XYZ file of C-alpha atoms in Angstrom:
711
model
C 9.706 -113.540 -33.389
C 9.939 -116.700 -35.381
C 13.221 -117.214 -37.171
C 12.973 -118.973 -40.517
C 15.959 -120.748 -42.022
C 17.265 -122.165 -45.255
C 19.825 -124.948 -44.948
C 22.000 -125.916 -47.903
C 22.976 -129.415 -46.826
C 24.525 -130.469 -50.119
C 25.796 -127.190 -51.591
C 29.528 -126.722 -51.195
C 31.005 -123.575 -52.646
C 34.788 -123.681 -53.110
C 36.302 -120.227 -52.813
C 40.004 -119.635 -52.049
C 40.302 -123.390 -51.469
C 37.913 -123.163 -48.529
C 34.887 -125.473 -48.381
C 31.912 -123.587 -47.061
C 28.484 -124.862 -46.083
C 25.977 -122.031 -45.868
C 22.819 -121.591 -43.876
C 20.962 -118.511 -45.082
C 17.957 -116.667 -43.704
C 15.155 -114.797 -45.425
C 15.520 -111.105 -46.292
C 13.263 -109.866 -43.614
C 13.156 -112.327 -40.690
C 14.575 -111.754 -37.240
C 17.633 -113.826 -36.494
C 19.083 -113.293 -33.076
C 16.162 -114.242 -30.824
C 15.823 -117.805 -29.624
C 13.842 -119.797 -32.166
C 10.194 -120.093 -31.177
C 7.791 -122.816 -32.221
C 4.686 -121.165 -33.753
C 2.504 -123.313 -31.491
C 4.130 -121.608 -28.502
C 3.384 -118.127 -29.850
C -0.030 -117.807 -28.295
C -1.423 -114.329 -27.962
C -3.648 -114.259 -24.913
C -7.120 -113.063 -25.876
C -8.750 -113.711 -22.507
C -12.244 -115.132 -22.446
C -13.605 -112.776 -25.081
C -14.042 -114.330 -28.521
C -16.494 -112.029 -30.272
C -17.438 -108.395 -30.730
C -20.579 -107.483 -28.820
C -21.196 -103.903 -29.887
C -21.224 -104.365 -33.628
C -22.792 -106.540 -36.303
C -21.468 -106.706 -39.863
C -23.033 -109.021 -42.404
C -22.231 -109.722 -46.027
C -24.517 -111.601 -48.366
C -22.116 -113.591 -50.506
C -24.258 -113.532 -53.630
C -24.354 -109.741 -53.700
C -21.233 -108.946 -51.685
C -23.099 -106.104 -49.998
C -21.948 -105.165 -46.493
C -24.587 -104.249 -43.906
C -23.521 -102.697 -40.613
C -25.499 -102.192 -37.442
C -24.153 -100.829 -34.178
C -25.607 -101.276 -30.737
C -27.683 -98.366 -29.434
C -27.540 -97.306 -25.799
C -29.911 -95.504 -23.454
C -28.593 -92.099 -24.561
C -28.458 -90.614 -21.078
C -28.509 -86.810 -21.141
C -25.055 -85.421 -20.375
C -24.712 -82.766 -17.668
C -24.541 -79.285 -19.146
C -21.587 -78.277 -17.017
C -18.963 -77.621 -19.720
C -16.511 -79.901 -17.908
C -13.980 -82.056 -19.764
C -13.181 -85.279 -17.914
C -10.364 -87.245 -19.496
C -9.909 -90.779 -18.214
C -6.324 -92.013 -18.550
C -5.703 -95.762 -18.378
C -2.019 -95.559 -17.534
C -0.292 -98.945 -17.838
C 3.278 -98.052 -16.912
C 5.360 -101.079 -18.018
C 9.055 -100.427 -18.652
C 8.204 -96.946 -19.933
C 7.748 -96.078 -16.257
C 10.030 -98.539 -14.482
C 13.015 -97.631 -16.691
C 12.326 -94.067 -17.800
C 9.606 -92.603 -15.570
C 7.467 -91.583 -18.542
C 4.174 -92.238 -16.740
C 5.253 -90.102 -13.809
C 6.357 -87.364 -16.224
C 2.977 -87.328 -17.968
C 1.080 -87.145 -14.683
C 3.268 -84.159 -13.820
C 2.430 -82.611 -17.222
C -1.272 -82.945 -16.363
C -0.681 -81.288 -12.981
C 1.260 -78.446 -14.625
C -1.589 -77.460 -16.927
C -3.494 -74.214 -16.432
C -5.722 -74.600 -13.337
C -9.406 -74.897 -14.201
C -12.578 -76.284 -12.686
C -13.553 -77.254 -16.238
C -10.723 -79.764 -16.835
C -9.809 -82.892 -14.896
C -7.800 -86.014 -15.565
C -8.936 -89.221 -13.854
C -5.964 -91.593 -13.936
C -5.695 -95.296 -13.135
C -2.135 -96.550 -12.606
C -0.703 -100.052 -12.759
C 1.118 -102.528 -14.957
C 4.739 -101.765 -14.035
C 7.485 -103.244 -11.876
C 8.073 -99.919 -10.198
C 7.117 -96.248 -10.273
C 9.707 -93.499 -10.151
C 7.390 -91.565 -7.859
C 5.154 -92.173 -4.835
C 2.718 -94.231 -6.920
C 2.556 -97.818 -5.635
C 3.253 -100.831 -7.840
C 1.636 -103.521 -5.643
C -1.885 -102.078 -5.997
C -3.895 -100.261 -8.633
C -4.411 -96.602 -7.751
C -6.839 -93.985 -8.995
C -6.078 -90.266 -9.010
C -7.766 -87.005 -9.895
C -5.465 -84.369 -11.374
C -7.012 -80.911 -11.405
C -6.196 -77.327 -10.504
C -2.490 -78.003 -10.133
C -2.767 -80.906 -7.702
C -2.663 -84.703 -7.808
C -5.019 -86.370 -5.330
C -5.328 -90.097 -4.772
C -8.948 -91.206 -4.820
C -8.620 -94.871 -3.954
C -6.587 -98.009 -4.385
C -7.745 -101.504 -5.279
C -6.142 -104.928 -5.429
C -3.577 -105.335 -8.162
C -4.815 -107.032 -11.325
C -3.702 -107.192 -14.928
C -4.008 -103.890 -16.767
C -4.060 -106.061 -19.869
C -7.360 -107.617 -18.807
C -10.766 -106.444 -20.081
C -12.321 -106.573 -16.607
C -9.716 -104.142 -15.254
C -10.460 -101.630 -17.986
C -14.204 -102.168 -17.640
C -14.174 -101.641 -13.861
C -12.255 -98.388 -14.241
C -14.553 -96.995 -16.920
C -17.837 -98.043 -15.290
C -16.669 -96.544 -11.997
C -15.221 -93.407 -13.595
C -18.145 -92.530 -15.866
C -20.504 -92.926 -12.896
C -18.499 -90.976 -10.316
C -17.180 -88.300 -12.684
C -19.845 -87.931 -15.368
C -19.499 -84.643 -17.193
C -20.612 -82.943 -20.377
C -17.498 -84.058 -22.231
C -15.658 -87.314 -21.583
C -12.584 -88.732 -23.262
C -10.514 -91.869 -22.768
C -6.777 -92.210 -23.315
C -5.099 -95.619 -23.256
C -1.442 -95.084 -22.347
C 1.426 -97.537 -22.883
C 3.021 -99.642 -25.573
C 0.839 -100.549 -28.520
C 1.148 -103.358 -31.023
C -1.520 -102.662 -33.638
C -4.578 -104.642 -34.651
C -3.374 -108.089 -33.552
C -1.740 -107.639 -30.140
C -3.580 -104.496 -29.045
C -2.441 -102.146 -26.297
C -1.468 -101.883 -22.606
C 1.027 -104.672 -21.938
C 1.185 -105.393 -18.197
C 4.749 -105.899 -16.993
C 3.512 -107.712 -13.892
C 1.393 -110.232 -15.818
C 3.698 -111.604 -18.534
C 2.972 -108.606 -20.786
C -0.727 -109.472 -20.996
C -2.367 -106.948 -23.330
C -5.851 -105.723 -24.197
C -6.812 -107.123 -27.596
C -9.443 -105.492 -29.764
C -12.079 -108.011 -28.680
C -11.264 -107.366 -25.029
C -11.368 -103.633 -25.657
C -14.827 -104.006 -27.158
C -16.004 -106.023 -24.158
C -14.856 -103.363 -21.686
C -16.280 -100.473 -23.707
C -19.587 -102.293 -24.148
C -19.914 -102.692 -20.365
C -19.119 -99.007 -19.901
C -21.613 -97.844 -22.549
C -24.388 -100.029 -21.167
C -23.708 -98.596 -17.719
C -23.352 -94.931 -18.681
C -25.717 -94.890 -21.650
C -23.279 -92.627 -23.487
C -20.469 -92.517 -25.983
C -17.108 -90.904 -25.302
C -16.291 -87.684 -27.101
C -13.012 -89.327 -28.077
C -10.930 -92.400 -27.418
C -7.219 -91.877 -27.950
C -4.072 -93.953 -27.778
C -0.896 -92.492 -26.362
C 0.698 -95.676 -27.646
C 2.333 -96.935 -30.812
C 0.625 -98.325 -33.906
C -3.019 -98.086 -32.791
C -4.214 -95.845 -35.630
C -5.669 -98.778 -37.570
C -8.901 -99.346 -39.435
C -9.620 -102.453 -37.341
C -9.346 -100.398 -34.133
C -11.505 -97.603 -35.566
C -14.162 -100.111 -36.560
C -14.441 -101.368 -32.980
C -14.416 -97.900 -31.417
C -17.062 -96.412 -33.724
C -19.773 -97.942 -31.528
C -18.494 -96.192 -28.408
C -16.954 -92.869 -29.386
C -17.397 -89.906 -31.684
C -13.701 -89.564 -32.533
C -10.494 -91.572 -32.325
C -6.961 -90.182 -31.943
C -4.269 -92.660 -32.943
C -0.863 -93.058 -34.574
C -0.127 -95.371 -37.491
C 3.560 -95.412 -36.545
C 5.427 -95.915 -33.302
C 5.283 -92.894 -30.993
C 8.729 -91.337 -30.629
C 9.693 -89.221 -27.674
C 7.759 -89.213 -24.426
C 4.312 -89.238 -26.025
C 1.576 -86.635 -25.914
C 1.942 -83.189 -24.390
C -0.597 -83.221 -21.550
C 0.220 -79.721 -20.393
C -0.674 -78.387 -23.848
C -3.903 -80.399 -23.828
C -4.867 -79.172 -20.368
C -3.946 -75.566 -21.196
C -6.062 -75.595 -24.341
C -9.138 -77.034 -22.635
C -8.813 -74.658 -19.686
C -8.963 -71.699 -22.070
C -11.317 -73.237 -24.632
C -13.625 -75.558 -22.709
C -16.416 -74.886 -25.213
C -14.293 -76.271 -28.059
C -15.412 -79.251 -30.113
C -13.621 -82.584 -30.196
C -12.199 -82.113 -33.676
C -10.434 -78.925 -32.616
C -9.133 -80.645 -29.492
C -7.786 -83.432 -31.708
C -5.837 -80.888 -33.744
C -4.232 -79.577 -30.564
C -3.319 -83.117 -29.477
C -1.686 -83.754 -32.873
C 0.111 -80.427 -33.218
C 1.458 -80.350 -29.660
C 2.662 -83.950 -30.018
C 4.524 -83.071 -33.209
C 6.102 -80.006 -31.599
C 7.258 -82.073 -28.610
C 8.828 -84.605 -30.976
C 10.580 -81.837 -32.924
C 12.142 -80.497 -29.744
C 13.630 -83.942 -29.141
C 14.541 -84.353 -32.851
C 12.312 -87.427 -33.027
C 9.784 -86.095 -35.523
C 10.719 -87.862 -38.790
C 8.622 -90.955 -38.025
C 5.825 -89.114 -36.218
C 2.197 -89.699 -37.227
C -1.082 -88.937 -35.471
C -4.621 -88.754 -36.847
C -8.048 -87.519 -35.796
C -10.715 -89.927 -37.045
C -14.397 -89.031 -37.325
C -15.868 -92.378 -36.298
C -19.304 -91.511 -37.658
C -17.772 -91.952 -41.111
C -16.176 -95.326 -40.503
C -19.188 -97.329 -41.703
C -18.968 -95.702 -45.135
C -15.280 -96.552 -45.213
C -16.012 -100.178 -44.312
C -18.692 -100.528 -46.991
C -16.463 -99.116 -49.735
C -13.476 -101.180 -48.579
C -15.499 -104.395 -48.638
C -16.504 -103.695 -52.257
C -12.884 -102.988 -53.127
C -11.624 -106.084 -51.271
C -14.039 -108.260 -53.234
C -12.455 -106.948 -56.418
C -8.961 -107.488 -54.999
C -9.878 -111.084 -54.268
C -11.274 -111.559 -57.775
C -7.976 -110.427 -59.301
C -6.541 -113.752 -58.143
C -7.991 -115.298 -61.258
C -5.214 -113.577 -63.259
C -1.791 -114.822 -62.150
C 0.162 -111.896 -63.639
C -1.999 -109.207 -62.046
C -1.915 -110.760 -58.563
C 1.890 -110.727 -58.649
C 1.954 -107.070 -59.641
C -0.542 -106.235 -56.898
C 1.461 -108.008 -54.204
C 4.667 -106.283 -55.293
C 2.873 -102.965 -54.954
C 1.572 -103.824 -51.484
C 5.030 -104.972 -50.352
C 6.416 -101.554 -51.348
C 3.630 -99.644 -49.589
C 4.354 -97.475 -46.569
C 4.347 -99.623 -43.429
C 4.851 -98.972 -39.753
C 6.818 -100.288 -36.797
C 9.978 -101.656 -38.377
C 8.864 -104.729 -40.322
C 12.341 -105.967 -41.054
C 14.853 -108.615 -40.143
C 16.251 -107.198 -36.932
C 13.395 -105.179 -35.458
C 10.490 -107.592 -35.875
C 7.116 -107.327 -37.571
C 3.895 -105.486 -36.782
C 2.361 -106.150 -40.229
C 0.625 -102.781 -40.191
C 0.464 -101.224 -43.675
C -0.985 -97.902 -44.814
C -4.586 -98.313 -45.996
C -4.350 -95.565 -48.607
C -1.124 -97.114 -49.861
C -2.804 -100.474 -50.412
C -5.527 -98.714 -52.400
C -2.886 -97.036 -54.573
C -0.988 -100.302 -55.057
C -4.089 -102.163 -56.223
C -6.033 -99.430 -58.007
C -4.872 -100.446 -61.496
C -6.124 -103.998 -60.987
C -9.162 -103.763 -58.695
C -11.943 -101.208 -59.117
C -13.240 -99.261 -56.133
C -9.919 -97.924 -54.812
C -10.930 -94.289 -55.356
C -14.182 -94.810 -53.435
C -12.180 -96.164 -50.491
C -9.754 -93.253 -50.604
C -12.591 -90.723 -50.700
C -14.222 -92.397 -47.691
C -10.845 -92.545 -45.953
C -10.182 -88.855 -46.572
C -13.623 -88.043 -45.172
C -12.991 -90.078 -42.021
C -9.495 -88.690 -41.363
C -10.385 -85.116 -40.508
C -6.888 -84.108 -39.392
C -3.429 -85.669 -39.369
C 0.224 -84.848 -38.917
C 3.257 -86.756 -40.139
C 7.021 -86.431 -40.212
C 9.089 -86.535 -43.366
C 9.475 -90.346 -43.240
C 5.751 -90.759 -43.876
C 4.706 -87.767 -46.018
C 1.943 -89.754 -47.724
C 0.563 -91.618 -44.721
C -3.202 -91.733 -45.165
C -4.108 -91.628 -41.458
C -5.176 -95.244 -40.948
C -3.269 -98.492 -41.362
C -4.592 -102.018 -41.903
C -3.224 -105.472 -41.142
C -1.339 -107.122 -43.992
C 1.023 -110.057 -43.287
C 4.394 -108.917 -44.594
C 5.792 -111.779 -42.509
C 3.196 -113.903 -40.741
C 4.116 -115.510 -37.448
C 1.974 -118.542 -36.689
C -1.640 -119.614 -36.837
C -2.668 -117.622 -33.769
C -1.984 -114.351 -35.583
C -4.296 -115.188 -38.478
C -6.891 -116.625 -36.119
C -7.048 -113.329 -34.231
C -7.131 -111.375 -37.464
C -10.081 -113.423 -38.733
C -12.095 -112.138 -35.763
C -11.377 -108.460 -36.404
C -11.019 -108.360 -40.194
C -13.328 -105.748 -41.663
C -14.131 -107.771 -44.799
C -14.436 -111.499 -45.579
C -13.025 -110.852 -49.043
C -9.934 -109.179 -47.621
C -9.580 -112.092 -45.188
C -9.897 -114.485 -48.129
C -7.312 -112.508 -50.110
C -4.796 -112.897 -47.262
C -5.693 -116.473 -46.355
C -5.457 -117.644 -49.969
C -1.883 -116.373 -50.258
C -0.721 -117.975 -47.013
C -2.656 -121.195 -47.552
C -1.112 -121.674 -50.972
C 2.417 -121.161 -49.707
C 2.026 -123.361 -46.636
C 0.021 -126.249 -48.094
C 0.872 -126.088 -51.808
C -2.851 -126.185 -52.549
C -3.753 -124.880 -55.985
C -4.151 -121.113 -55.766
C -7.114 -121.072 -58.142
C -8.944 -123.801 -56.216
C -9.280 -121.616 -53.109
C -12.920 -121.058 -52.112
C -13.988 -118.192 -49.881
C -17.290 -119.948 -49.035
C -15.738 -121.192 -45.780
C -16.283 -117.744 -44.204
C -20.002 -117.746 -44.987
C -22.930 -119.432 -43.287
C -25.147 -121.904 -45.156
C -27.489 -119.054 -45.994
C -24.668 -117.234 -47.718
C -24.029 -114.606 -45.015
C -20.826 -113.671 -43.250
C -21.300 -112.485 -39.672
C -18.397 -110.460 -38.369
C -17.008 -110.938 -34.894
C -18.189 -114.487 -34.345
C -15.485 -116.935 -33.323
C -14.293 -119.065 -36.218
C -12.788 -122.531 -35.912
C -9.314 -121.636 -34.645
C -7.937 -124.944 -35.865
C -8.505 -123.861 -39.471
C -5.251 -121.900 -39.437
C -3.218 -124.796 -38.043
C -1.777 -125.233 -41.514
C 0.729 -122.537 -40.535
C 2.015 -124.300 -37.434
C 3.992 -126.911 -39.344
C 5.008 -124.508 -42.078
C 8.631 -123.522 -42.364
C 10.051 -121.224 -44.988
C 12.525 -123.123 -47.108
C 14.484 -120.403 -48.840
C 14.056 -122.560 -51.944
C 10.595 -121.480 -53.025
C 9.342 -123.706 -55.848
C 7.396 -120.732 -57.207
C 10.562 -118.795 -58.112
C 11.471 -120.271 -61.503
C 13.955 -119.111 -64.105
C 14.475 -118.728 -67.809
C 18.157 -118.260 -66.935
C 19.431 -119.420 -63.528
C 21.461 -116.974 -61.404
C 25.061 -117.046 -62.640
C 28.074 -114.895 -63.441
C 28.025 -114.228 -67.198
C 30.920 -113.827 -69.635
C 31.153 -110.107 -68.805
C 31.583 -110.840 -65.095
C 28.054 -109.696 -64.183
C 25.991 -111.685 -61.714
C 22.516 -111.915 -63.236
C 19.328 -113.945 -63.632
C 16.171 -114.013 -65.723
C 12.875 -115.168 -64.296
C 10.489 -117.056 -66.536
C 6.842 -116.005 -66.907
C 5.683 -117.976 -63.854
C 8.650 -116.720 -61.835
C 7.718 -113.118 -62.606
C 4.083 -113.702 -61.664
C 5.041 -115.368 -58.378
C 7.686 -112.866 -57.216
C 6.964 -110.191 -54.627
C 10.336 -108.474 -54.500
C 14.070 -108.828 -54.970
C 17.096 -107.639 -53.035
C 20.647 -108.828 -52.484
C 22.505 -110.094 -49.424
C 26.181 -109.262 -48.920
C 28.676 -111.210 -46.775
C 32.229 -110.878 -45.536
C 34.680 -113.105 -43.648
C 35.020 -112.606 -39.926
C 38.285 -111.177 -38.633
C 39.477 -114.623 -37.528
C 38.490 -116.139 -40.877
C 36.331 -118.823 -39.263
C 32.872 -117.443 -40.038
C 31.000 -115.763 -42.841
C 29.068 -112.707 -41.649
C 25.958 -111.321 -43.291
C 26.520 -107.580 -43.416
C 23.037 -106.858 -44.625
C 20.790 -106.269 -47.565
C 20.984 -103.921 -50.493
C 18.467 -102.875 -53.104
C 21.301 -102.112 -55.527
C 19.852 -104.594 -58.003
C 18.971 -103.415 -61.500
C 16.398 -104.874 -63.854
C 12.666 -104.816 -64.434
C 9.683 -107.022 -63.820
C 8.426 -106.879 -67.382
C 11.396 -108.825 -68.753
C 12.264 -110.607 -65.496
C 15.963 -109.865 -66.033
C 17.988 -108.667 -63.025
C 21.667 -108.128 -62.310
C 23.843 -106.813 -59.534
C 24.359 -103.075 -59.330
C 26.541 -103.118 -56.243
C 29.047 -100.255 -55.926
C 31.063 -101.651 -53.007
C 30.182 -98.866 -50.565
C 28.956 -99.769 -47.078
C 28.152 -98.174 -43.715
C 30.751 -98.675 -41.002
C 31.706 -97.530 -37.531
C 34.583 -95.035 -37.171
C 36.902 -97.945 -36.338
C 36.211 -99.510 -39.756
C 33.838 -102.314 -38.729
C 31.075 -102.801 -41.274
C 27.597 -102.688 -39.775
C 24.928 -105.255 -40.663
C 22.327 -102.940 -42.211
C 18.687 -103.580 -43.149
C 16.248 -101.129 -44.680
C 13.505 -99.631 -42.504
C 12.160 -96.821 -44.671
C 12.925 -95.257 -48.051
C 11.779 -91.801 -49.127
C 12.692 -89.604 -52.083
C 15.329 -87.870 -49.961
C 16.828 -90.525 -47.706
C 16.852 -94.108 -46.498
C 16.668 -95.267 -42.876
C 18.647 -98.370 -41.939
C 18.600 -100.467 -38.816
C 21.593 -102.403 -37.564
C 21.636 -105.000 -34.742
C 24.099 -104.067 -32.006
C 24.858 -104.525 -28.357
C 24.574 -101.194 -26.548
C 26.440 -101.436 -23.272
C 25.928 -105.196 -23.469
C 22.164 -105.082 -24.208
C 20.607 -106.175 -27.529
C 19.059 -103.352 -29.526
C 19.145 -101.767 -33.003
C 21.039 -98.737 -34.243
C 18.923 -96.509 -36.479
C 20.791 -94.637 -39.217
C 19.521 -92.105 -41.769
C 21.422 -91.619 -45.031
C 20.596 -88.738 -47.404
C 20.751 -89.309 -51.153
C 21.797 -85.757 -52.061
C 25.265 -85.917 -50.517
C 25.337 -89.385 -48.910
C 25.821 -87.872 -45.452
C 24.730 -90.059 -42.561
C 22.964 -89.227 -39.288
C 22.558 -91.496 -36.276
C 18.992 -91.247 -34.932
C 19.627 -93.445 -31.894
C 18.739 -96.978 -30.860
C 15.372 -98.725 -30.915
C 14.594 -102.091 -29.353
C 11.950 -102.998 -31.933
C 8.966 -105.296 -31.488
C 9.009 -107.592 -28.473
C 8.070 -111.276 -28.539
C 4.740 -110.172 -27.049
C 4.030 -107.884 -30.003
C 4.613 -104.619 -28.129
C 6.372 -101.841 -30.001
C 9.160 -100.108 -28.152
C 8.259 -96.443 -27.836
C 11.550 -94.707 -27.227
C 14.420 -94.028 -29.611
C 17.365 -93.772 -27.238
C 20.001 -91.181 -28.077
C 23.631 -92.269 -27.884
C 25.790 -90.692 -25.217
C 29.522 -90.244 -24.864
C 31.039 -93.360 -23.330
C 28.397 -95.767 -24.690
C 29.819 -99.087 -25.857
C 28.601 -100.272 -29.281
C 29.294 -103.823 -30.423
C 28.062 -104.721 -33.931
C 26.169 -108.006 -34.228
C 25.950 -110.230 -37.304
C 24.146 -113.256 -38.580
C 27.014 -115.772 -38.886
C 27.753 -119.061 -40.636
C 30.604 -121.283 -39.596
C 33.074 -122.403 -42.250
C 34.005 -125.504 -40.256
C 30.673 -127.264 -39.825
C 27.043 -127.207 -40.914
C 25.546 -126.205 -37.587
C 22.747 -123.651 -37.456
C 23.466 -119.992 -37.916
C 24.826 -118.179 -34.897
C 25.152 -114.669 -33.577
C 28.579 -113.169 -34.072
C 29.734 -110.120 -32.146
C 32.320 -107.718 -33.485
C 34.676 -105.502 -31.538
C 33.506 -103.015 -28.930
C 33.562 -99.388 -30.005
C 33.314 -96.570 -27.423
C 31.350 -93.495 -28.454
C 33.326 -90.294 -28.033
C 31.193 -87.190 -28.532
C 28.971 -87.216 -31.617
C 29.290 -90.558 -33.392
C 30.085 -90.526 -37.096
C 29.000 -93.387 -39.359
C 31.173 -93.693 -42.450
C 29.915 -94.531 -45.936
C 33.015 -95.656 -47.792
C 34.290 -98.249 -50.208
C 34.795 -101.540 -48.423
C 38.443 -102.580 -47.930
C 40.281 -104.525 -50.595
C 39.365 -108.167 -50.297
C 36.940 -110.921 -51.092
C 33.216 -110.854 -50.323
C 30.083 -112.814 -51.240
C 26.744 -111.927 -52.782
C 23.345 -113.635 -53.143
C 20.064 -112.640 -54.705
C 17.072 -112.965 -52.379
C 13.650 -113.164 -54.079
C 10.451 -113.171 -52.026
C 7.515 -115.050 -53.502
C 3.916 -113.852 -53.167
C 3.010 -116.805 -50.915
C 5.278 -116.118 -47.956
C 8.404 -118.066 -48.905
C 11.579 -116.885 -50.642
C 14.489 -118.029 -52.779
C 18.163 -117.335 -52.023
C 20.623 -117.946 -54.841
C 23.906 -119.729 -54.229
C 26.414 -117.161 -52.960
C 29.064 -116.071 -55.400
C 32.392 -114.440 -54.643
C 33.374 -110.943 -55.684
C 36.599 -109.048 -55.198
C 37.307 -105.379 -54.583
C 40.713 -104.202 -55.795
C 42.883 -101.212 -54.932
C 41.028 -99.035 -57.436
C 37.608 -99.878 -56.000
C 36.768 -102.062 -58.980
C 34.376 -104.960 -58.323
C 34.703 -108.244 -60.161
C 32.615 -111.353 -59.655
C 34.347 -114.712 -59.736
C 32.933 -116.944 -62.454
C 32.801 -120.608 -61.421
């Protein structure tokens, strides 16, 4: 991930006679990875640069969206009642480290024997299998009637390549044609931008949506048929952009908006159900996939983040048409500066998936229904989208972290990472007006071009039509490559600058423009390192009181913080907030390896539960799938974003003291020790930058009283 910085070169804050030069980072950007130049963050999209199975056109004068999907030969399916499920099993570290691919093949073998159910599996994409499967070739297996039989092996090639997927599907649908056919893509997923199936042997090459379309188009032209379903036993693939591509090739889609906890789908339950109900329809099968997945997650106590949806792809076109109308109205709201700010604040607070925070990285996948709710007061058409969405999502399950998840997510750049990301999005965006809405925000922040001068005509041909899927000029988005967040956003302006008032309260008041241009506010809290040589960021807090109508905000910090049993404060950042609890993530070293501790704190009694550790989003855009439970004897070392008091060098990573887990770990939520700490407001603007106020000192005394030091 890209790390963005703010450097105060001239600001010297004198506290306790110590001169300190600070270098602060945005609330929400990853800090401990090596810094990456955006130009080096190239997502490989192979040789495919357009969508071949679908045409979407919008006439700019009317805004009307017309959709046409490629028709195939409609070959008559055999009337044999057989369910053939093709599994594209890209093992990656899920197999090489945990044997999850091997386990799922064993689940398929353990299903009720039946001549009516068979799994055709292609294996590859991992450094090593924890079974007899070979890693130096691609192998194909049939799993049926309690046995696993190898069919053939072929030369190793990238499982992240469209040709590899195409070859498997063309071969499989020819050799194993049956009345019912489904496809499951198994591995890590990354959502609409990075796709799915990251090959560990080929630099984590993945199948993007355009590559997926290319492979499925070849298969459909060869077989003359659609799949009954296409599913993703992978994280984050339940997106509207994915559904829009798949609607040409399948009747249903099964996908999760969120990361997939646990070991994934329950293949024994799927096989058992089909063996006893081979005349079932795909919708009913989808319910079984969802329910059995949720039950498996509950057994492992990994169900709070669980989501999975069954999407009727025949209803996706109606969803796209209504969303395009709504997106046009969203884009038009930009003419009113106050309403656009309120809309963006609503979107930023919408349910999102896959971390999207400072330590875990960003997927930029946001709930589609949530965006409709956030914008419904300002842009007409939201209810039409939600009705179409409800019609398309025919079944869904979700854990208590996502009780209102709508069933499909959509790309929204909570933290954009280079021009390549937007370039790829422009080729899969389901509406030119939504693309314009996003591009206008980023373009304004990166180039300082006048927001109201933005013209969406660039996405339309001379005749006034937008043709979806055609490759745009990739260089258009180069404006992001030289863009660096400053932490001193010029759009955050004040009626009263942040300061400690006469009553000892740290407060600020935004002016009218500052309110309109603000997307959110939080606070950052700091403490001195044990040796007194560094300042450590111990995380973010939303304990800020105020309101957007007046623009007045002040600290509401109570001095309580999460810490290890040995008293070390953890650096905590918010993952998810519900009515009942908040989930935090904290960067740590677990037995010497970088990861994140996930912690759930309940509001009712403040008690804290440790969910485990999660590695987050990789530099390749793949979401880690497993939340690892802590075990007795594990060594936890807290990690912090640090600033040296002695020089003005860049921020560094600071490691605390090692703590050894003994039995069930307890995370304390107590008043911080008596001493001196530091506090800054962090205000995100609606254009992708942010403002961090000068840090001020506060003290905690023996009675737990907090007092800010007035300069």
